[in-house]
Short mmCIF file of C-alpha atoms in Angstrom, two decimals:
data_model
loop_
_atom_site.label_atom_id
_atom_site.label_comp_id
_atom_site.label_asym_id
_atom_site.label_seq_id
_atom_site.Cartn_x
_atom_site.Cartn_y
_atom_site.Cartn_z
CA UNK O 1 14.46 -22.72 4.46
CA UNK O 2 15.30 -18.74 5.15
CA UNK O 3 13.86 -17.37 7.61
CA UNK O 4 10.85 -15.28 7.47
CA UNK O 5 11.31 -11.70 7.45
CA UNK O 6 8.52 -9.14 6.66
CA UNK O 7 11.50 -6.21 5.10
CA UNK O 8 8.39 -3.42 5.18
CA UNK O 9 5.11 -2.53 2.57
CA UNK O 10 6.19 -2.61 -0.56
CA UNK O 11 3.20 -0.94 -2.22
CA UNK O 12 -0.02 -0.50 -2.40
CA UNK O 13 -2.13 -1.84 -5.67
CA UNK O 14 -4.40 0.64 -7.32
CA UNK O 15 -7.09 0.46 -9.76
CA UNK O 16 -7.66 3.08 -12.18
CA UNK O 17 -9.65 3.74 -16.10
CA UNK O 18 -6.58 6.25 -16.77
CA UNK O 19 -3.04 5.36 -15.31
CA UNK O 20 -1.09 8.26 -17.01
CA UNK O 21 -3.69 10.63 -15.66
CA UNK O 22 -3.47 9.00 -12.16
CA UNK O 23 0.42 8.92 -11.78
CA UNK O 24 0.60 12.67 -12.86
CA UNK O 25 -1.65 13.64 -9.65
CA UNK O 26 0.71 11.46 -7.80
CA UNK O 27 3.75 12.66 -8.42
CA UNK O 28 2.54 16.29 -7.74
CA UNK O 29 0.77 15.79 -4.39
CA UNK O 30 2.47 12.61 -3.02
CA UNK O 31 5.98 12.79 -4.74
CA UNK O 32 5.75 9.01 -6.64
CA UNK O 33 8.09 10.44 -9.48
CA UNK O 34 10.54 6.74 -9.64
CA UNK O 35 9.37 4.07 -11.54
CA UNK O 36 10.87 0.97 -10.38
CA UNK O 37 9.07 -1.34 -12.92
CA UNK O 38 6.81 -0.35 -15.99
CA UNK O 39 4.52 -3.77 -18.13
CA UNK O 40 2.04 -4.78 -20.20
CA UNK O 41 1.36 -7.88 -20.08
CA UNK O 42 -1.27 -10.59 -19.34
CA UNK O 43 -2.11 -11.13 -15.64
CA UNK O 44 -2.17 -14.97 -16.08
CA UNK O 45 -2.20 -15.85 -12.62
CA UNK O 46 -4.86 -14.07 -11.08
CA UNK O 47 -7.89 -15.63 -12.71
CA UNK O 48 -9.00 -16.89 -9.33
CA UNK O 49 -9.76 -12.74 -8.74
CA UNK O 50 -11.05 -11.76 -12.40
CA UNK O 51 -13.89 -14.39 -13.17
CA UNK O 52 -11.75 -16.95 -14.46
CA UNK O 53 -10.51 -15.36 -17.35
CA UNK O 54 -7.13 -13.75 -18.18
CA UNK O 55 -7.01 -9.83 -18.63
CA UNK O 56 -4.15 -7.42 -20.48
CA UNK O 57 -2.82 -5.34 -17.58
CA UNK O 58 -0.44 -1.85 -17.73
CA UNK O 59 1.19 -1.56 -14.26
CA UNK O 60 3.42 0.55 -12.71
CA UNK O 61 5.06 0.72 -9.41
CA UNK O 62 6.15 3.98 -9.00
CA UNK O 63 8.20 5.31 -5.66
CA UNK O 64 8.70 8.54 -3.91
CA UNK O 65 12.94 7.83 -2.87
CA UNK O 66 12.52 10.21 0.77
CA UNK O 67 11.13 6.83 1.92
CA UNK O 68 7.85 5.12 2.22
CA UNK O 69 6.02 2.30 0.72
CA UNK O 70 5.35 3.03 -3.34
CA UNK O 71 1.65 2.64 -5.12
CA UNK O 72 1.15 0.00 -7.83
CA UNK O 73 -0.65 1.32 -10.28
CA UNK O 74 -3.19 -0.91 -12.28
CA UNK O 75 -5.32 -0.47 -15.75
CA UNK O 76 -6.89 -3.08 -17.51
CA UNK O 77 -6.19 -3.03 -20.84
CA UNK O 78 -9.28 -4.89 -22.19
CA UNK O 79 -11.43 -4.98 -19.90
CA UNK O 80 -13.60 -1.39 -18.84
CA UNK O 81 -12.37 -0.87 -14.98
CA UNK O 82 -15.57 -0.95 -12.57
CA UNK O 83 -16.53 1.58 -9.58
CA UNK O 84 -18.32 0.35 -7.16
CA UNK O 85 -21.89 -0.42 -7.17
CA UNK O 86 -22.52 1.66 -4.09
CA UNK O 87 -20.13 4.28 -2.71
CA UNK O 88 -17.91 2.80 0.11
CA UNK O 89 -18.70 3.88 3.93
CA UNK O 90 -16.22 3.84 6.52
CA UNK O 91 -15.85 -0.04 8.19
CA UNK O 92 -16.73 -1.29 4.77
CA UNK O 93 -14.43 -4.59 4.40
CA UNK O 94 -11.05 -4.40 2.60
CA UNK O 95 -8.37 -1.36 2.42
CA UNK O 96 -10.16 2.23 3.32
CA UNK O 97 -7.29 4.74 3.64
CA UNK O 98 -3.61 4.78 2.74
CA UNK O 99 -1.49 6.56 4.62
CA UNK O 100 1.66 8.63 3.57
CA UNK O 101 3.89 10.16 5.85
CA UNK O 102 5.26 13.63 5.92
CA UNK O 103 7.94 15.86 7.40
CA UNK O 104 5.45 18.19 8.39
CA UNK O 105 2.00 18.12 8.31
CA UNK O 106 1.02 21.64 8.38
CA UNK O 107 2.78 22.53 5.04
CA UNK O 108 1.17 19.80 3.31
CA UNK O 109 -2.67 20.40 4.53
CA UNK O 110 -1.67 24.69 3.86
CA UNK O 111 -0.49 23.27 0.06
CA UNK O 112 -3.71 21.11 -0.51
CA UNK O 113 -5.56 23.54 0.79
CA UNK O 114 -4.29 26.43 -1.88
CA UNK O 115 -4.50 23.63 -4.42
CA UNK O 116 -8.05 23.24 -3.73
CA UNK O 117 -7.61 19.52 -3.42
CA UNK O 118 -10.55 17.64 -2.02
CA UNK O 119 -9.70 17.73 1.69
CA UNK O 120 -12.13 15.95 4.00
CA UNK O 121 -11.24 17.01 7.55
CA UNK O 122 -9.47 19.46 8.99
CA UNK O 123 -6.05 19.69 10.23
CA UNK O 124 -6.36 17.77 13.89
CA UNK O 125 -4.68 15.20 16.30
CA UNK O 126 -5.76 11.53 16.12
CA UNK O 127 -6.01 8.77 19.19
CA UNK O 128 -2.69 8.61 19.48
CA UNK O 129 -2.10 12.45 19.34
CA UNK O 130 -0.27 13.37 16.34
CA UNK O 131 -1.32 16.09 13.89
CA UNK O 132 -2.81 14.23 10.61
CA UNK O 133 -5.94 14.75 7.96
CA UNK O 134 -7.44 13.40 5.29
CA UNK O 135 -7.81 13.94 1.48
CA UNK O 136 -9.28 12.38 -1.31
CA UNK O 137 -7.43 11.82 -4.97
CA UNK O 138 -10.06 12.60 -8.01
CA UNK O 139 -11.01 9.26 -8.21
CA UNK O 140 -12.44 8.97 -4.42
CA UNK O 141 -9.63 7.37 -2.64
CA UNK O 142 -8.45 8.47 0.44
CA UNK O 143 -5.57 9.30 2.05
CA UNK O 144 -4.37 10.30 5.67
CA UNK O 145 -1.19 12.38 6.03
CA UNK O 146 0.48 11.52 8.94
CA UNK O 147 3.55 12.99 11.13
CA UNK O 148 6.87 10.77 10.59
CA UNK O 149 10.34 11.11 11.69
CA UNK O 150 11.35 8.03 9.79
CA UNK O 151 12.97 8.51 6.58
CA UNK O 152 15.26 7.51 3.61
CA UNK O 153 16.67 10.55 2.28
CA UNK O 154 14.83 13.45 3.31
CA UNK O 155 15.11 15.80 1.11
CA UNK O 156 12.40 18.78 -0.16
CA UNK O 157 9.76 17.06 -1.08
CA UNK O 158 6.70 17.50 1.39
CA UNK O 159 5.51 14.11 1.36
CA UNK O 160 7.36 10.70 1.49
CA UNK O 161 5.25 7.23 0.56
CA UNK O 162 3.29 5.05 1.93
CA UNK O 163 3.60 4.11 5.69
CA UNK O 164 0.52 2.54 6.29
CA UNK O 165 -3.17 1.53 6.06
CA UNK O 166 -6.56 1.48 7.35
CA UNK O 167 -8.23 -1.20 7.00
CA UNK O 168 -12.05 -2.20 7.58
CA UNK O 169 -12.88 -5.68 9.55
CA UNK O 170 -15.15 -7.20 10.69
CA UNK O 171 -13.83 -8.86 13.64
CA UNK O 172 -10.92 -7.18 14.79
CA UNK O 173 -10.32 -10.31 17.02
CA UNK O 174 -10.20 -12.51 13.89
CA UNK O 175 -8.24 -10.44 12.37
CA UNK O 176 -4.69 -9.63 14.65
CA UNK O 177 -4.56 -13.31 14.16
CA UNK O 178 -2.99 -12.57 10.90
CA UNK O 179 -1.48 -8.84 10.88
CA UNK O 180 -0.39 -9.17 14.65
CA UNK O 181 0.66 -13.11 14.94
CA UNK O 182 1.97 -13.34 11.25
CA UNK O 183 2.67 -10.13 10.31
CA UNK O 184 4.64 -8.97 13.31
CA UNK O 185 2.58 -5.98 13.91
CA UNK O 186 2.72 -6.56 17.62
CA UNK O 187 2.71 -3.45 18.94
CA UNK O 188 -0.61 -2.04 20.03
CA UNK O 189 -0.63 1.57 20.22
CA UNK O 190 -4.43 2.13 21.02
CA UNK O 191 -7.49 -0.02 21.32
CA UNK O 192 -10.33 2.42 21.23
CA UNK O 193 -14.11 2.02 20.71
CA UNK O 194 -15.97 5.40 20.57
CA UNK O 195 -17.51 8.00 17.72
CA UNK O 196 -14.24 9.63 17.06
CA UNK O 197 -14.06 13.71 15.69
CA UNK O 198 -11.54 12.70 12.95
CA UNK O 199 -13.44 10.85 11.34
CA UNK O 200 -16.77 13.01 11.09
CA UNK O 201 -16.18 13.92 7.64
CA UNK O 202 -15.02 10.40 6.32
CA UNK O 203 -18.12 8.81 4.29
CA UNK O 204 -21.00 7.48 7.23
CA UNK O 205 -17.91 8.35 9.81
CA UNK O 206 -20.51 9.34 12.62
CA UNK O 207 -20.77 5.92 14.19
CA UNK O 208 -19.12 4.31 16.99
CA UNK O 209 -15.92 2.09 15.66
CA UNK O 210 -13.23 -0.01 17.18
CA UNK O 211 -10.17 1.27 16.11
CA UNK O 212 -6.77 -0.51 17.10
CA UNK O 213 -3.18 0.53 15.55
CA UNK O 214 -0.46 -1.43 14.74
CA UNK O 215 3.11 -1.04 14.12
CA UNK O 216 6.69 -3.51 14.26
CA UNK O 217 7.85 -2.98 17.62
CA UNK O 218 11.37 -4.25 16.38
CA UNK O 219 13.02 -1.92 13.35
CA UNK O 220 12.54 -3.74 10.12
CA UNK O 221 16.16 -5.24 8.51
CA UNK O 222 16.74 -7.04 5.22
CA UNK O 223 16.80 -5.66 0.88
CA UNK O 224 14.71 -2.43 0.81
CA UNK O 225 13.46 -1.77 4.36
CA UNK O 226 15.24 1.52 5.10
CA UNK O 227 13.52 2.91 1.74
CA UNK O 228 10.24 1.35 2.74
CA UNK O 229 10.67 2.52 6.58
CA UNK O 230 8.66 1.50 9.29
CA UNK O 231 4.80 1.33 8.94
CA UNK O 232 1.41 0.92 10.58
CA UNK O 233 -1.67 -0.93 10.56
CA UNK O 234 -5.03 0.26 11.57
CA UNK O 235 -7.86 -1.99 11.72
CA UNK O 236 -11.38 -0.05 12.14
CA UNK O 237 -14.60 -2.57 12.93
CA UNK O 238 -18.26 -0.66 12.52
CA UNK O 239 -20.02 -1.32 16.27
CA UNK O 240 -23.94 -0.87 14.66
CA UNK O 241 -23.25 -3.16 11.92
CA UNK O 242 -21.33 -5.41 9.72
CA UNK O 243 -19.69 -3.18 6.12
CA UNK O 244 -19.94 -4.78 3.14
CA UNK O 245 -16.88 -5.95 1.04
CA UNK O 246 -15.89 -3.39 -1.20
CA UNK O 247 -14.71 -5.79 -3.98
CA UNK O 248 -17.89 -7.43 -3.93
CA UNK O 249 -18.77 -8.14 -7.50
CA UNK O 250 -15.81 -6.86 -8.63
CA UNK O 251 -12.59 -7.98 -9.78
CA UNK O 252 -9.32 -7.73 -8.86
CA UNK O 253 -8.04 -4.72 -10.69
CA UNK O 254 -11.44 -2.78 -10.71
CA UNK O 255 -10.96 1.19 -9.69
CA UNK O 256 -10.08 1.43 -6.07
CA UNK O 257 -7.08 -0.31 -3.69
CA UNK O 258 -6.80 -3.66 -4.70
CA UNK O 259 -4.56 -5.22 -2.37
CA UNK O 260 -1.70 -4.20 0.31
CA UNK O 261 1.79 -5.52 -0.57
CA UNK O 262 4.41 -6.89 1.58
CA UNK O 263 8.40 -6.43 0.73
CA UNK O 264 9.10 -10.24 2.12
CA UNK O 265 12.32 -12.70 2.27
CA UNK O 266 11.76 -16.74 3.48
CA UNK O 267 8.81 -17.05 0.84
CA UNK O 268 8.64 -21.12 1.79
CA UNK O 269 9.14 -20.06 5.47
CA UNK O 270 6.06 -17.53 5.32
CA UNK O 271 4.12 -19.93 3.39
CA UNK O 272 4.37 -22.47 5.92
CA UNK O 273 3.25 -20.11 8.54
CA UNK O 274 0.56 -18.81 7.27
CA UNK O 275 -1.28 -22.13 6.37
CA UNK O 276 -0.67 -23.58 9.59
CA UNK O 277 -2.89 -20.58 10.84
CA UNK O 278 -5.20 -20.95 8.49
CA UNK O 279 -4.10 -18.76 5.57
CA UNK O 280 -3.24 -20.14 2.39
CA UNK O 281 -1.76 -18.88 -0.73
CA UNK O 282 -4.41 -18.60 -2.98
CA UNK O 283 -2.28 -17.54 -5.63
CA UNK O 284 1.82 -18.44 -5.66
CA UNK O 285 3.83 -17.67 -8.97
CA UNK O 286 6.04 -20.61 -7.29
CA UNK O 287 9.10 -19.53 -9.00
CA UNK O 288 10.34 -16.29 -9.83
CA UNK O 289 7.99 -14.19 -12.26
CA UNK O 290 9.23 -10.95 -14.60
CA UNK O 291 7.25 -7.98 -14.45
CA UNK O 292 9.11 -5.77 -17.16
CA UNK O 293 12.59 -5.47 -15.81
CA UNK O 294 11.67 -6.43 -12.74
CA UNK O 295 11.58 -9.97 -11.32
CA UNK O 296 10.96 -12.36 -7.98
CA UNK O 297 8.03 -14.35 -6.51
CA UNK O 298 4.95 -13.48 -5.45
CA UNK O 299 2.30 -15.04 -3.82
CA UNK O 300 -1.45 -13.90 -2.48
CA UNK O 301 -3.14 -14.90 0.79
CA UNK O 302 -6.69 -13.41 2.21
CA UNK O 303 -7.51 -11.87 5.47
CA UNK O 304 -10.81 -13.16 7.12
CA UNK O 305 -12.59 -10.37 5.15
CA UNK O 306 -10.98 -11.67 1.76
CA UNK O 307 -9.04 -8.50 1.63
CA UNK O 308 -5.76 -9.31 -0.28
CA UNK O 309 -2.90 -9.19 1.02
CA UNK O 310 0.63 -9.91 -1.50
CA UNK O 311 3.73 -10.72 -0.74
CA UNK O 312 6.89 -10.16 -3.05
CA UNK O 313 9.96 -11.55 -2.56
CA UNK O 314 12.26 -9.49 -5.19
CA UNK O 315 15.66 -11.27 -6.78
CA UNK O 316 15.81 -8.47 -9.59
CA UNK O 317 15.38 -4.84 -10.14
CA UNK O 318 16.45 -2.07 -12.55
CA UNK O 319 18.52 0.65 -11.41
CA UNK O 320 19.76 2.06 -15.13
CA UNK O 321 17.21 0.82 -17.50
CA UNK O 322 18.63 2.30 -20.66
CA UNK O 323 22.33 0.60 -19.83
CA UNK O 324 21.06 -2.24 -18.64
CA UNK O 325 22.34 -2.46 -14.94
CA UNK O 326 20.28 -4.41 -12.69
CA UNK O 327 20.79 -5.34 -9.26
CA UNK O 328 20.12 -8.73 -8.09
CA UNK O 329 19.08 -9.99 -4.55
CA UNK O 330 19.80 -13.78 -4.91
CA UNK O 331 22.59 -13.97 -3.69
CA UNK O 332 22.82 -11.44 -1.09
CA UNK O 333 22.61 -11.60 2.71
CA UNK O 334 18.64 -11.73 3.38
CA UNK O 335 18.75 -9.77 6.77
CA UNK O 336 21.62 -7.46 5.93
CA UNK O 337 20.26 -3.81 4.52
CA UNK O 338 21.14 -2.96 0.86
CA UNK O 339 23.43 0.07 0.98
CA UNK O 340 22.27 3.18 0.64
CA UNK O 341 24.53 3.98 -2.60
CA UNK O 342 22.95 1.77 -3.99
CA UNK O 343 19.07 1.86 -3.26
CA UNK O 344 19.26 5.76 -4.11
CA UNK O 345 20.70 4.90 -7.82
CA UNK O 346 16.88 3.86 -8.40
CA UNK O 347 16.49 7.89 -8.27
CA UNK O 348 18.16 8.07 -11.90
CA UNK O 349 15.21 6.77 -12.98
CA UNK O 350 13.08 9.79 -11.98
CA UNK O 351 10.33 11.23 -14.52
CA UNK O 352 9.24 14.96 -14.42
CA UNK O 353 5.55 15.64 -13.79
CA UNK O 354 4.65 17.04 -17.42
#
């Protein structure tokens, strides 16, 4: 069996009721203007997250090509997408905050901040001491900006993609067991417990939290990982009491971040891992699945919250859809970097925010 190598986040899965109306805000404020992959199709093997029964889905994962993680975007197609039933506090279980990195900070909060965008703290330093803030899209998610150095092919855009998460737990303990042991997010930057000023304005932020970040302490090699960069992990745990899981009642696919999505190579090697810690797939397309032009396997596993967690191994991806040129990972060395010709021809599929 290969190896198992964890190449970077791929994406991040989002639930929305209007995905054209979504990806416009995102590729004005965050840059996500490169579809990789656009479908319709059923979502026939996730009925173990949507009540048994198989829903019509329009997704697409959609990059920003300085660097960074990309956001998959979701929309049922016959099903009405659900909020939900109460509004999510910080240390609430499952993914809280995305974060996307930037060249500089200060030109992104001035640009938010002329574009009246829904900005829920102000320009400050975090634990570790780096300028960052928050903002929230229209449809309540939130993001943190974040200071990077890391990147693709910087070029004038003043955000790159994703480079991380925040995550709610309840037993941060429990839970490096899988993002630290499996993972490989072994690097501990800070451990803190406290009431912290950044997150004041953050919905019921005034409480003490554990808060403990994680990053590769080795660079990331293999397919896409000097696109995707190098990325974080923070796990937050609520000290007063236990959040509540913020897919609870819901399906997979409802409004919201649905799962966090992991660029992987050694599929059969990672499998083995994680159930011999305790992790199973729960959901394994076994083979390789197509989604549009796209193809490769994917498989699901949950943390001890039940937050989802995917993992794509890609053989296949479009670079010029209309010609029909594809470039296939098969066959290629699994730990060697794709060039960077060749990653950046995925640009040529750029759309203009209309």
């Amino acid at each position: 069996m290969t190896k198992k190598n964890i190449c970077g986040i791929q994406q991040i899965g989002i639930g929305y009721k209007n995905i054209a109306e979504s990806w416009k805000w995102y590729i004005k404020y965050f840059g996500m203007d490169v579809p990789v992959f656009e479908d319709t199709a059923e979502a026939k093997l996730m009925t173990k997250y949507t009540g048994g029964q198989v829903f019509n889905r329009h997704a697409i994962l959609a990059m920003n090509m300085q660097g960074g993680g990309g956001f998959e975007l979701w929309q049922f197609k016959n099903r009405e997408p659900q909020n939900p039933k109460e509004a999510i506090k910080m240390g609430d279980l499952g993914i809280q905050i995305v974060k996307i990195k930037s060249p500089d900070v200060q030109k992104v909060y001035d640009f938010y901040t002329k574009e009246n965008l829904n900005l829920l703290s102000p320009l400050m330093k975090s634990p570790e001491g780096k300028l960052h803030f928050y903002v929230a899209d229209p449809y309540q998610n939130i993001f943190e900006i974040i200071e990077s150095k890391n990147w693709f092919n910087l070029k004038k855009q003043l955000t790159g993609g994703v480079a991380g998460v925040v995550i709610g737990v309840s037993d941060i303990n429990q839970s490096l067991k899988l993002y630290k042991d499996i993972l490989g997010y072994d690097d501990i930057i800070y451990d803190i417990s406290s009431i912290f000023e950044d997150f004041s304005g953050l919905p019921d932020g005034n409480t003490v939290f554990r808060r403990v970040l994680l990053r590769h302490s080795q660079a990331k090699s293999g397919g896409f990982s000097k696109l995707l960069g190098s990325t974080e992990i923070e796990l937050i745990e609520r000290k007063d009491k236990q959040g509540v899981k913020i897919y609870k009642d819901r399906f997979w696919g409802d409004t919201g971040f649905i799962h966090i999505c992991f660029d992987v190579i050694g599929m059969q090697s990672l499998k083995a891992e994680c159930a011999a810690a305790g992790f199973n797939f729960t959901v394994d397309s076994c083979d390789s699945f197509d989604m549009g032009k796209a193809a490769g396997h994917f498989s699901y596993i949950e943390d001890p919250d039940a937050t989802l967690i995917e993992f794509v191994e890609t053989h296949k991806v479009p670079i010029i859809k209309k010609l029909g040129l594809f470039l296939s990972l098969k066959n290629r060395n699994p730990h060697q970097n794709l060039p960077d010709w060749m990653v950046k021809l995925l640009a040529l599929n750029r759309v203009k925010c209309s």
